[in-house]
CSV table of C-alpha atoms in Angstrom, one decimal:
chain,number,residue,atom,x,y,z
A,202,UNK,CA,-23.8,12.0,9.4
A,203,UNK,CA,-21.3,9.1,8.9
A,204,UNK,CA,-21.9,6.1,11.1
A,205,UNK,CA,-19.2,3.4,11.4
A,206,UNK,CA,-21.1,0.2,12.4
A,207,UNK,CA,-19.0,-2.9,12.3
A,208,UNK,CA,-17.6,-5.7,14.4
A,209,UNK,CA,-14.6,-6.1,12.2
A,210,UNK,CA,-11.6,-4.8,14.1
A,211,UNK,CA,-9.4,-4.1,11.1
A,212,UNK,CA,-12.2,-2.3,9.2
A,213,UNK,CA,-13.1,-0.2,12.2
A,214,UNK,CA,-9.6,1.0,12.9
A,215,UNK,CA,-8.7,1.5,9.3
A,216,UNK,CA,-11.8,3.5,8.5
A,217,UNK,CA,-11.8,5.5,11.7
A,218,UNK,CA,-8.1,6.5,11.2
A,219,UNK,CA,-8.8,7.6,7.6
A,220,UNK,CA,-11.8,9.7,8.7
A,221,UNK,CA,-9.7,11.3,11.5
A,222,UNK,CA,-6.8,12.1,9.1
A,223,UNK,CA,-9.2,13.9,6.8
A,224,UNK,CA,-10.9,15.8,9.6
A,225,UNK,CA,-14.3,14.3,8.8
A,226,UNK,CA,-17.0,14.1,11.5
A,227,UNK,CA,-18.4,10.7,12.3
A,228,UNK,CA,-19.8,8.5,15.0
A,229,UNK,CA,-19.5,4.8,15.8
A,230,UNK,CA,-22.0,2.3,17.1
A,231,UNK,CA,-22.1,-1.5,17.7
A,232,UNK,CA,-24.2,-3.4,15.2
A,233,UNK,CA,-27.6,-3.9,16.8
A,234,UNK,CA,-27.4,-0.6,18.8
A,235,UNK,CA,-29.9,2.1,18.2
A,236,UNK,CA,-29.1,4.3,15.2
A,237,UNK,CA,-28.5,8.0,15.8
A,238,UNK,CA,-30.9,10.5,14.2
A,239,UNK,CA,-29.6,12.1,11.0
A,240,UNK,CA,-27.5,9.1,9.9
A,241,UNK,CA,-26.8,9.5,6.1
A,242,UNK,CA,-24.1,6.9,5.4
A,243,UNK,CA,-23.2,3.7,7.2
A,244,UNK,CA,-19.8,2.0,6.9
A,245,UNK,CA,-19.7,-1.8,7.5
A,246,UNK,CA,-17.3,-4.5,6.6
A,247,UNK,CA,-17.6,-6.2,3.2
A,248,UNK,CA,-20.0,-9.2,3.5
A,249,UNK,CA,-21.1,-8.2,7.0
A,250,UNK,CA,-24.8,-8.5,7.9
A,251,UNK,CA,-26.0,-5.3,9.7
A,252,UNK,CA,-29.5,-4.0,9.9
A,253,UNK,CA,-29.4,-0.5,8.3
A,254,UNK,CA,-32.3,2.0,8.7
A,255,UNK,CA,-34.3,2.8,5.6
A,256,UNK,CA,-32.8,5.8,3.6
A,257,UNK,CA,-29.3,5.3,4.9
A,258,UNK,CA,-26.7,4.7,2.2
A,259,UNK,CA,-24.3,1.8,2.8
A,260,UNK,CA,-20.6,1.6,2.0
A,261,UNK,CA,-18.9,-1.8,2.5
A,262,UNK,CA,-15.2,-1.5,3.5
A,263,UNK,CA,-12.4,-3.9,2.6
A,264,UNK,CA,-10.0,-4.2,5.6
A,265,UNK,CA,-7.1,-3.9,3.1
A,266,UNK,CA,-8.5,-0.7,1.5
A,267,UNK,CA,-10.0,1.6,4.1
A,268,UNK,CA,-9.1,4.7,2.1
A,269,UNK,CA,-11.2,3.6,-0.8
A,270,UNK,CA,-14.2,3.1,1.5
A,271,UNK,CA,-13.8,6.6,3.0
A,272,UNK,CA,-13.5,8.1,-0.5
A,273,UNK,CA,-16.8,6.4,-1.4
A,274,UNK,CA,-18.4,7.8,1.8
A,275,UNK,CA,-17.3,11.3,1.1
A,276,UNK,CA,-18.4,11.1,-2.6
A,277,UNK,CA,-21.8,9.9,-1.4
A,278,UNK,CA,-22.2,12.7,1.1
A,279,UNK,CA,-21.3,15.2,-1.6
A,280,UNK,CA,-23.9,13.9,-3.9
A,281,UNK,CA,-21.3,12.7,-6.5
A,282,UNK,CA,-22.1,10.2,-9.1
A,283,UNK,CA,-19.4,7.9,-7.7
A,284,UNK,CA,-17.4,7.8,-10.9
A,285,UNK,CA,-13.6,7.5,-10.5
A,286,UNK,CA,-11.7,9.9,-12.8
A,287,UNK,CA,-7.9,9.8,-12.8
A,288,UNK,CA,-6.0,12.8,-14.2
A,289,UNK,CA,-2.4,12.5,-15.3
A,290,UNK,CA,0.0,15.3,-16.1
A,291,UNK,CA,2.8,13.3,-17.9
A,292,UNK,CA,6.5,13.9,-17.4
A,293,UNK,CA,9.5,12.2,-15.8
A,294,UNK,CA,7.6,12.5,-12.4
A,295,UNK,CA,3.9,12.7,-13.5
A,296,UNK,CA,1.3,14.4,-11.3
A,297,UNK,CA,-1.6,12.0,-10.7
A,298,UNK,CA,-5.0,13.1,-9.3
A,299,UNK,CA,-7.9,10.8,-8.2
A,300,UNK,CA,-11.4,12.3,-8.4
A,301,UNK,CA,-14.7,10.9,-7.3
A,302,UNK,CA,-17.2,13.1,-9.0
A,303,UNK,CA,-15.8,16.6,-8.6
A,304,UNK,CA,-14.0,15.9,-5.4
A,305,UNK,CA,-10.2,15.2,-5.3
A,306,UNK,CA,-9.7,12.2,-3.0
A,307,UNK,CA,-6.1,11.4,-3.6
A,308,UNK,CA,-3.0,12.9,-5.3
A,309,UNK,CA,0.5,11.5,-6.1
A,310,UNK,CA,3.7,12.5,-7.8
A,311,UNK,CA,5.8,9.5,-8.7
A,312,UNK,CA,8.4,8.3,-11.3
A,313,UNK,CA,6.8,7.7,-14.7
A,314,UNK,CA,7.4,3.9,-14.4
A,315,UNK,CA,5.1,3.8,-11.3
A,316,UNK,CA,2.2,5.7,-12.8
A,317,UNK,CA,0.6,2.6,-14.4
A,318,UNK,CA,0.6,0.7,-11.1
A,319,UNK,CA,-1.1,3.5,-9.3
A,320,UNK,CA,-3.8,3.6,-11.9
A,321,UNK,CA,-4.4,-0.1,-11.7
A,322,UNK,CA,-4.7,0.1,-7.9
A,323,UNK,CA,-7.1,3.0,-8.0
A,324,UNK,CA,-9.5,1.7,-10.6
A,325,UNK,CA,-9.8,-1.8,-9.0
A,326,UNK,CA,-13.5,-2.1,-8.2
A,327,UNK,CA,-14.1,1.5,-9.2
A,328,UNK,CA,-17.4,2.7,-10.6
A,329,UNK,CA,-17.1,3.5,-14.4
A,330,UNK,CA,-13.5,4.6,-14.2
A,331,UNK,CA,-11.7,6.8,-16.8
A,332,UNK,CA,-8.1,8.0,-17.2
A,333,UNK,CA,-7.5,11.4,-18.7
A,334,UNK,CA,-3.9,12.1,-19.6
A,335,UNK,CA,-2.4,15.3,-20.9
A,336,UNK,CA,-1.1,15.4,-24.5
A,337,UNK,CA,2.3,16.9,-23.4
A,338,UNK,CA,5.5,15.0,-22.7
A,339,UNK,CA,4.6,12.8,-25.7
A,340,UNK,CA,7.0,10.0,-25.2
A,341,UNK,CA,6.4,9.5,-21.5
A,342,UNK,CA,2.6,9.9,-22.0
A,343,UNK,CA,2.7,7.2,-24.7
A,344,UNK,CA,4.5,4.8,-22.4
A,345,UNK,CA,2.0,5.4,-19.5
A,346,UNK,CA,-0.9,4.8,-21.9
A,347,UNK,CA,0.7,1.5,-23.1
A,348,UNK,CA,1.1,0.5,-19.4
A,349,UNK,CA,-2.6,1.0,-18.6
A,350,UNK,CA,-4.9,-1.9,-19.6
A,351,UNK,CA,-8.6,-2.4,-19.5
A,352,UNK,CA,-9.4,1.2,-18.5
A,353,UNK,CA,-10.8,3.8,-20.9
A,354,UNK,CA,-8.2,6.5,-21.6
A,355,UNK,CA,-8.9,10.0,-22.9
A,356,UNK,CA,-6.2,12.2,-24.4
A,357,UNK,CA,-6.7,15.8,-23.2
A,358,UNK,CA,-5.4,19.1,-24.6
A,359,UNK,CA,-3.4,20.2,-21.5
A,360,UNK,CA,-2.9,23.8,-22.7
A,361,UNK,CA,-3.4,26.1,-19.7
A,362,UNK,CA,-3.8,23.3,-17.2
A,363,UNK,CA,-0.7,24.2,-15.1
A,364,UNK,CA,-1.7,27.0,-12.8
A,365,UNK,CA,0.4,29.9,-11.6
A,366,UNK,CA,2.2,28.9,-8.4
A,367,UNK,CA,2.6,31.5,-5.7
A,368,UNK,CA,5.1,31.6,-2.9
A,369,UNK,CA,5.4,28.3,-1.1
A,370,UNK,CA,3.6,26.3,-3.7
A,371,UNK,CA,6.6,25.1,-5.6
A,372,UNK,CA,6.4,21.4,-6.6
A,373,UNK,CA,2.6,21.4,-6.7
A,374,UNK,CA,2.2,22.4,-10.3
A,375,UNK,CA,2.1,18.8,-11.8
A,376,UNK,CA,-0.4,17.6,-9.3
A,377,UNK,CA,-2.7,20.6,-9.8
A,378,UNK,CA,-2.4,20.3,-13.5
A,379,UNK,CA,-3.5,16.6,-13.1
A,380,UNK,CA,-6.6,17.8,-11.3
A,381,UNK,CA,-7.4,20.2,-14.1
A,382,UNK,CA,-6.8,17.5,-16.7
A,383,UNK,CA,-9.1,15.1,-14.9
A,384,UNK,CA,-11.9,17.7,-15.2
A,385,UNK,CA,-11.6,18.1,-19.0
A,386,UNK,CA,-13.2,15.9,-21.6
A,387,UNK,CA,-10.7,14.4,-24.0
A,388,UNK,CA,-10.5,12.1,-27.1
A,389,UNK,CA,-10.8,8.5,-26.2
A,390,UNK,CA,-7.8,6.5,-27.4
A,391,UNK,CA,-6.5,2.9,-27.0
A,392,UNK,CA,-2.9,3.6,-27.6
A,393,UNK,CA,-0.5,6.4,-28.7
A,394,UNK,CA,2.3,5.6,-31.2
A,395,UNK,CA,4.9,8.3,-31.1
A,396,UNK,CA,7.9,8.5,-33.5
A,397,UNK,CA,10.6,10.3,-31.5
A,398,UNK,CA,12.0,13.4,-33.1
A,399,UNK,CA,15.7,14.1,-33.5
A,400,UNK,CA,15.5,16.7,-30.7
A,401,UNK,CA,13.9,14.2,-28.4
A,402,UNK,CA,16.5,11.6,-29.1
A,403,UNK,CA,19.3,14.1,-28.6
A,404,UNK,CA,17.8,15.0,-25.2
A,405,UNK,CA,17.9,11.4,-24.2
A,406,UNK,CA,21.5,11.1,-25.4
A,407,UNK,CA,22.4,14.2,-23.5
A,408,UNK,CA,20.8,12.8,-20.3
A,409,UNK,CA,22.7,9.5,-20.8
A,410,UNK,CA,26.0,11.5,-21.0
A,411,UNK,CA,25.2,13.3,-17.8
A,412,UNK,CA,24.5,10.0,-16.0
A,413,UNK,CA,27.5,8.2,-17.5
A,414,UNK,CA,30.6,7.6,-15.4
A,415,UNK,CA,32.7,8.0,-18.5
A,416,UNK,CA,30.9,11.1,-19.9
A,417,UNK,CA,29.8,9.1,-23.0
A,418,UNK,CA,26.4,9.3,-24.7
A,419,UNK,CA,24.5,6.2,-25.8
A,420,UNK,CA,23.9,5.5,-29.4
A,421,UNK,CA,20.9,6.7,-31.4
A,422,UNK,CA,19.5,3.2,-31.6
A,423,UNK,CA,19.7,2.8,-27.8
A,424,UNK,CA,18.2,6.3,-27.4
A,425,UNK,CA,15.3,5.2,-29.5
A,426,UNK,CA,14.7,2.2,-27.3
A,427,UNK,CA,14.7,4.5,-24.3
A,428,UNK,CA,12.2,6.7,-26.0
A,429,UNK,CA,9.8,3.8,-26.7
A,430,UNK,CA,10.1,2.5,-23.1
A,431,UNK,CA,12.0,-0.7,-24.1
A,432,UNK,CA,15.0,0.4,-22.0
A,433,UNK,CA,15.6,2.8,-19.1
A,434,UNK,CA,18.6,5.2,-19.5
A,435,UNK,CA,20.4,3.1,-16.9
A,436,UNK,CA,19.9,-0.1,-18.9
A,437,UNK,CA,20.9,1.6,-22.1
A,438,UNK,CA,24.1,2.8,-20.5
A,439,UNK,CA,24.9,-0.7,-19.3
A,440,UNK,CA,24.3,-2.1,-22.8
A,441,UNK,CA,26.3,0.7,-24.4
A,442,UNK,CA,29.2,0.0,-22.0
A,443,UNK,CA,29.1,-3.8,-22.7
A,444,UNK,CA,29.1,-3.2,-26.5
A,445,UNK,CA,32.1,-0.9,-26.3
A,446,UNK,CA,35.6,-2.3,-26.4
A,447,UNK,CA,36.7,-2.5,-22.8
A,448,UNK,CA,40.1,-1.2,-23.2
A,449,UNK,CA,40.7,-3.4,-26.2
A,450,UNK,CA,42.6,-1.2,-28.6
A,451,UNK,CA,44.2,0.9,-25.8
A,452,UNK,CA,45.3,-2.2,-24.0
A,453,UNK,CA,46.8,-3.7,-27.2
A,454,UNK,CA,48.7,-0.6,-28.1
A,455,UNK,CA,50.1,-0.5,-24.5
A,456,UNK,CA,51.2,-4.1,-24.7
A,457,UNK,CA,52.9,-3.5,-28.1
A,458,UNK,CA,54.7,-0.4,-26.7
A,459,UNK,CA,56.0,-2.4,-23.7
A,460,UNK,CA,57.2,-5.2,-26.1
A,461,UNK,CA,59.0,-2.7,-28.3
A,462,UNK,CA,60.8,-1.2,-25.2
A,463,UNK,CA,61.9,-4.7,-24.2
A,464,UNK,CA,63.4,-5.4,-27.7
A,465,UNK,CA,65.2,-2.0,-27.6
A,466,UNK,CA,66.7,-2.8,-24.2
A,467,UNK,CA,67.9,-6.3,-25.4
A,468,UNK,CA,69.5,-4.8,-28.5
A,469,UNK,CA,71.4,-2.2,-26.5
A,470,UNK,CA,72.6,-4.9,-24.1
Protein backbone atom coordinates (compact mmCIF):
# COMPACT_ATOMS: atom_id res chain seq x y z
CA UNK A 1 0.00 0.00 0.00
CA UNK A 2 1.17 3.51 -0.85
CA UNK A 3 0.59 6.16 1.80
CA UNK A 4 0.92 9.87 1.04
CA UNK A 5 1.71 11.57 4.35
CA UNK A 6 2.72 15.19 3.95
CA UNK A 7 1.70 18.67 5.00
CA UNK A 8 3.24 20.15 1.86
CA UNK A 9 0.32 21.30 -0.32
CA UNK A 10 2.28 21.21 -3.61
CA UNK A 11 3.77 17.78 -2.98
CA UNK A 12 0.39 16.36 -1.92
CA UNK A 13 -1.47 17.50 -5.02
CA UNK A 14 1.37 16.73 -7.42
CA UNK A 15 1.88 13.18 -6.15
CA UNK A 16 -1.83 12.42 -5.79
CA UNK A 17 -2.57 13.59 -9.33
CA UNK A 18 0.30 11.49 -10.73
CA UNK A 19 -0.90 8.40 -8.86
CA UNK A 20 -4.46 8.91 -10.10
CA UNK A 21 -3.31 9.40 -13.69
CA UNK A 22 -1.52 6.05 -13.53
CA UNK A 23 -4.43 4.25 -11.91
CA UNK A 24 -2.35 3.35 -8.82
CA UNK A 25 -4.17 2.64 -5.54
CA UNK A 26 -3.08 4.74 -2.55
CA UNK A 27 -4.30 6.34 0.64
CA UNK A 28 -3.54 9.62 2.38
CA UNK A 29 -3.07 10.56 6.01
CA UNK A 30 -2.03 13.62 7.97
CA UNK A 31 1.44 13.37 9.50
CA UNK A 32 0.93 12.21 13.10
CA UNK A 33 -2.23 10.20 12.30
CA UNK A 34 -2.37 6.47 12.88
CA UNK A 35 -0.80 4.54 10.02
CA UNK A 36 -2.99 2.04 8.14
CA UNK A 37 -2.10 -1.63 8.31
CA UNK A 38 -0.27 -2.96 5.26
CA UNK A 39 1.58 0.27 4.48
CA UNK A 40 4.56 -0.48 2.22
CA UNK A 41 5.78 2.89 0.95
CA UNK A 42 5.37 6.37 2.40
CA UNK A 43 5.59 9.53 0.30
CA UNK A 44 6.62 12.68 2.16
CA UNK A 45 8.02 16.05 1.10
CA UNK A 46 11.77 16.36 0.74
CA UNK A 47 13.26 17.47 4.06
CA UNK A 48 9.98 16.91 5.91
CA UNK A 49 10.12 15.26 9.35
CA UNK A 50 7.48 12.55 9.59
CA UNK A 51 7.45 9.58 11.95
CA UNK A 52 7.38 6.48 9.73
CA UNK A 53 6.60 2.98 11.05
CA UNK A 54 9.41 0.44 10.99
CA UNK A 55 9.59 -1.54 7.73
CA UNK A 56 7.90 1.12 5.60
CA UNK A 57 10.04 2.45 2.74
CA UNK A 58 10.20 6.21 2.34
CA UNK A 59 10.23 8.29 -0.85
CA UNK A 60 10.88 12.02 -0.50
CA UNK A 61 9.13 14.06 -3.16
CA UNK A 62 10.29 17.34 -4.64
CA UNK A 63 7.32 19.66 -5.28
CA UNK A 64 8.71 20.38 -8.75
CA UNK A 65 9.13 16.70 -9.68
CA UNK A 66 6.15 14.65 -8.47
CA UNK A 67 6.41 12.26 -11.43
CA UNK A 68 9.92 11.24 -10.42
CA UNK A 69 8.73 10.49 -6.88
CA UNK A 70 5.86 8.34 -8.15
CA UNK A 71 8.23 6.44 -10.43
CA UNK A 72 10.45 5.71 -7.42
CA UNK A 73 7.42 4.52 -5.45
CA UNK A 74 6.32 2.15 -8.20
CA UNK A 75 9.84 0.82 -8.65
CA UNK A 76 10.06 0.17 -4.90
CA UNK A 77 6.75 -1.71 -4.88
CA UNK A 78 7.86 -3.82 -7.84
CA UNK A 79 11.05 -4.79 -6.04
CA UNK A 80 13.25 -3.06 -8.62
CA UNK A 81 16.83 -2.08 -7.92
CA UNK A 82 15.94 1.57 -8.51
CA UNK A 83 18.41 1.97 -11.38
CA UNK A 84 17.38 4.40 -14.09
CA UNK A 85 18.00 3.10 -17.61
CA UNK A 86 17.28 5.28 -20.63
CA UNK A 87 16.88 3.63 -24.02
CA UNK A 88 17.16 5.69 -27.21
CA UNK A 89 16.25 4.58 -30.72
CA UNK A 90 18.07 7.28 -32.73
CA UNK A 91 16.56 9.00 -35.74
CA UNK A 92 15.24 12.42 -36.73
CA UNK A 93 12.57 11.93 -34.03
CA UNK A 94 14.14 9.45 -31.61
CA UNK A 95 12.13 7.18 -29.38
CA UNK A 96 13.19 7.60 -25.73
CA UNK A 97 12.15 5.19 -22.96
CA UNK A 98 12.81 5.62 -19.22
CA UNK A 99 13.00 2.44 -17.15
CA UNK A 100 13.32 1.94 -13.41
CA UNK A 101 14.48 -1.63 -13.13
CA UNK A 102 12.37 -3.52 -15.65
CA UNK A 103 9.44 -1.15 -15.51
CA UNK A 104 8.82 1.51 -18.14
CA UNK A 105 7.93 4.69 -16.28
CA UNK A 106 8.01 7.24 -19.10
CA UNK A 107 8.32 7.42 -22.87
CA UNK A 108 8.90 10.21 -25.39
CA UNK A 109 9.30 10.85 -29.09
CA UNK A 110 10.95 14.20 -29.74
CA UNK A 111 13.12 15.99 -32.33
CA UNK A 112 16.71 14.76 -32.14
CA UNK A 113 17.92 18.13 -30.85
CA UNK A 114 15.76 17.72 -27.72
CA UNK A 115 16.84 14.20 -26.79
CA UNK A 116 19.89 15.33 -24.81
CA UNK A 117 17.82 17.69 -22.66
CA UNK A 118 15.35 14.91 -21.82
CA UNK A 119 18.22 12.66 -20.76
CA UNK A 120 19.69 15.36 -18.51
CA UNK A 121 16.33 15.94 -16.84
CA UNK A 122 15.66 12.24 -16.28
CA UNK A 123 19.09 11.36 -14.83
CA UNK A 124 19.14 14.26 -12.38
CA UNK A 125 19.32 12.68 -8.90
CA UNK A 126 18.77 9.24 -10.50
CA UNK A 127 20.29 6.11 -8.98
CA UNK A 128 23.19 4.71 -11.03
CA UNK A 129 21.81 5.90 -14.40
CA UNK A 130 22.89 4.56 -17.78
CA UNK A 131 21.92 5.54 -21.32
CA UNK A 132 21.68 2.80 -23.94
CA UNK A 133 21.47 4.02 -27.52
CA UNK A 134 20.98 2.00 -30.69
CA UNK A 135 23.78 1.86 -33.24
CA UNK A 136 21.54 2.79 -36.18
CA UNK A 137 21.04 6.30 -37.62
CA UNK A 138 24.77 6.80 -37.06
CA UNK A 139 25.00 10.55 -37.58
CA UNK A 140 22.04 11.43 -35.38
CA UNK A 141 23.14 8.94 -32.73
CA UNK A 142 26.63 10.43 -32.62
CA UNK A 143 25.21 13.92 -32.12
CA UNK A 144 22.98 12.72 -29.27
CA UNK A 145 25.92 10.99 -27.58
CA UNK A 146 28.00 14.18 -27.84
CA UNK A 147 25.11 16.10 -26.27
CA UNK A 148 24.99 13.81 -23.22
CA UNK A 149 27.51 14.62 -20.51
CA UNK A 150 28.47 12.90 -17.25
CA UNK A 151 26.23 9.88 -17.88
CA UNK A 152 27.52 6.42 -18.79
CA UNK A 153 26.52 5.58 -22.36
CA UNK A 154 26.34 2.13 -23.94
CA UNK A 155 26.11 1.54 -27.69
CA UNK A 156 23.65 -1.28 -28.36
CA UNK A 157 23.24 -3.49 -31.43
CA UNK A 158 19.68 -2.53 -32.31
CA UNK A 159 19.12 -5.37 -34.78
CA UNK A 160 15.62 -6.74 -34.24
CA UNK A 161 14.60 -4.18 -31.61
CA UNK A 162 11.80 -2.63 -33.69
CA UNK A 163 8.72 -4.82 -33.22
CA UNK A 164 6.04 -5.70 -35.72
CA UNK A 165 3.26 -3.14 -35.42
CA UNK A 166 -0.29 -4.32 -35.82
CA UNK A 167 -3.31 -2.30 -36.82
CA UNK A 168 -3.66 0.93 -34.84
CA UNK A 169 -0.10 0.88 -33.49
CA UNK A 170 1.46 3.11 -36.15
CA UNK A 171 3.89 5.63 -34.70
CA UNK A 172 4.80 3.51 -31.68
CA UNK A 173 7.69 1.63 -33.29
CA UNK A 174 10.49 4.00 -32.27
CA UNK A 175 9.33 4.15 -28.65
CA UNK A 176 8.94 0.36 -28.38
CA UNK A 177 12.38 -0.07 -29.97
CA UNK A 178 13.77 2.29 -27.32
CA UNK A 179 12.29 0.06 -24.60
CA UNK A 180 13.95 -3.00 -26.13
CA UNK A 181 17.25 -1.15 -26.48
CA UNK A 182 17.12 -0.14 -22.80
CA UNK A 183 16.89 -3.81 -21.84
CA UNK A 184 19.99 -4.87 -23.80
CA UNK A 185 23.57 -4.61 -22.59
CA UNK A 186 25.84 -2.63 -24.88
CA UNK A 187 29.43 -1.49 -25.23
CA UNK A 188 30.29 1.45 -23.00
CA UNK A 189 31.58 4.42 -24.99
CA UNK A 190 32.42 8.06 -24.29
CA UNK A 191 31.91 9.43 -27.80
CA UNK A 192 31.24 8.28 -31.33
CA UNK A 193 33.13 9.86 -34.20
CA UNK A 194 31.42 9.27 -37.52
CA UNK A 195 32.76 10.22 -40.95
CA UNK A 196 29.67 10.75 -43.09
CA UNK A 197 29.51 8.66 -46.24
CA UNK A 198 28.87 10.10 -49.69
CA UNK A 199 25.36 8.65 -49.55
CA UNK A 200 24.63 10.28 -46.20
CA UNK A 201 25.86 13.64 -47.46
CA UNK A 202 23.74 13.31 -50.59
CA UNK A 203 20.70 12.56 -48.45
CA UNK A 204 21.27 15.77 -46.49
CA UNK A 205 21.70 17.75 -49.73
CA UNK A 206 18.49 16.24 -51.12
CA UNK A 207 16.67 17.20 -47.95
CA UNK A 208 18.01 20.76 -48.19
CA UNK A 209 16.74 21.00 -51.78
CA UNK A 210 13.27 19.91 -50.64
CA UNK A 211 13.25 22.56 -47.90
CA UNK A 212 14.72 25.31 -50.07
CA UNK A 213 12.40 27.98 -51.46
CA UNK A 214 14.55 28.10 -54.59
CA UNK A 215 14.92 24.32 -55.06
CA UNK A 216 18.69 24.58 -54.57
CA UNK A 217 20.79 22.09 -52.59
CA UNK A 218 23.45 23.18 -50.11
CA UNK A 219 27.12 22.54 -50.82
CA UNK A 220 28.94 19.39 -49.72
CA UNK A 221 30.87 21.37 -47.10
CA UNK A 222 27.65 22.66 -45.56
CA UNK A 223 26.13 19.18 -45.76
CA UNK A 224 29.13 17.86 -43.82
CA UNK A 225 28.56 20.49 -41.12
CA UNK A 226 24.93 19.41 -40.89
CA UNK A 227 26.04 15.78 -40.60
CA UNK A 228 28.32 16.58 -37.66
CA UNK A 229 25.68 18.69 -35.91
CA UNK A 230 27.49 22.01 -36.37
CA UNK A 231 24.53 23.35 -38.36
CA UNK A 232 20.88 22.51 -38.83
CA UNK A 233 19.55 22.19 -42.37
CA UNK A 234 17.77 25.52 -41.92
CA UNK A 235 20.98 27.24 -40.82
CA UNK A 236 22.92 25.67 -43.69
CA UNK A 237 20.31 26.90 -46.19
CA UNK A 238 20.54 30.43 -44.76
CA UNK A 239 24.33 30.38 -45.02
CA UNK A 240 24.16 28.92 -48.52
CA UNK A 241 21.79 31.69 -49.63
CA UNK A 242 23.97 34.40 -48.08
CA UNK A 243 27.05 33.05 -49.87
CA UNK A 244 25.26 32.91 -53.23
CA UNK A 245 25.27 35.99 -55.52
CA UNK A 246 21.95 37.65 -54.77
CA UNK A 247 20.99 38.43 -58.29
CA UNK A 248 24.50 39.75 -58.98
CA UNK A 249 25.27 38.51 -62.50
CA UNK A 250 21.63 38.41 -63.51
CA UNK A 251 21.09 41.98 -62.33
CA UNK A 252 24.23 43.19 -64.07
CA UNK A 253 23.30 41.65 -67.37
CA UNK A 254 19.83 43.16 -67.07
CA UNK A 255 21.27 46.63 -66.51
CA UNK A 256 23.64 46.21 -69.47
CA UNK A 257 20.73 45.16 -71.71
CA UNK A 258 18.71 48.22 -70.68
CA UNK A 259 21.70 50.50 -71.33
CA UNK A 260 22.18 48.96 -74.79
CA UNK A 261 18.51 49.55 -75.64
CA UNK A 262 18.82 53.20 -74.61
CA UNK A 263 21.89 53.70 -76.85
CA UNK A 264 20.05 52.11 -79.79
CA UNK A 265 17.08 54.40 -79.28
CA UNK A 266 19.34 57.49 -79.19
CA UNK A 267 21.12 56.50 -82.38
CA UNK A 268 17.80 55.95 -84.18
CA UNK A 269 16.59 59.36 -83.05
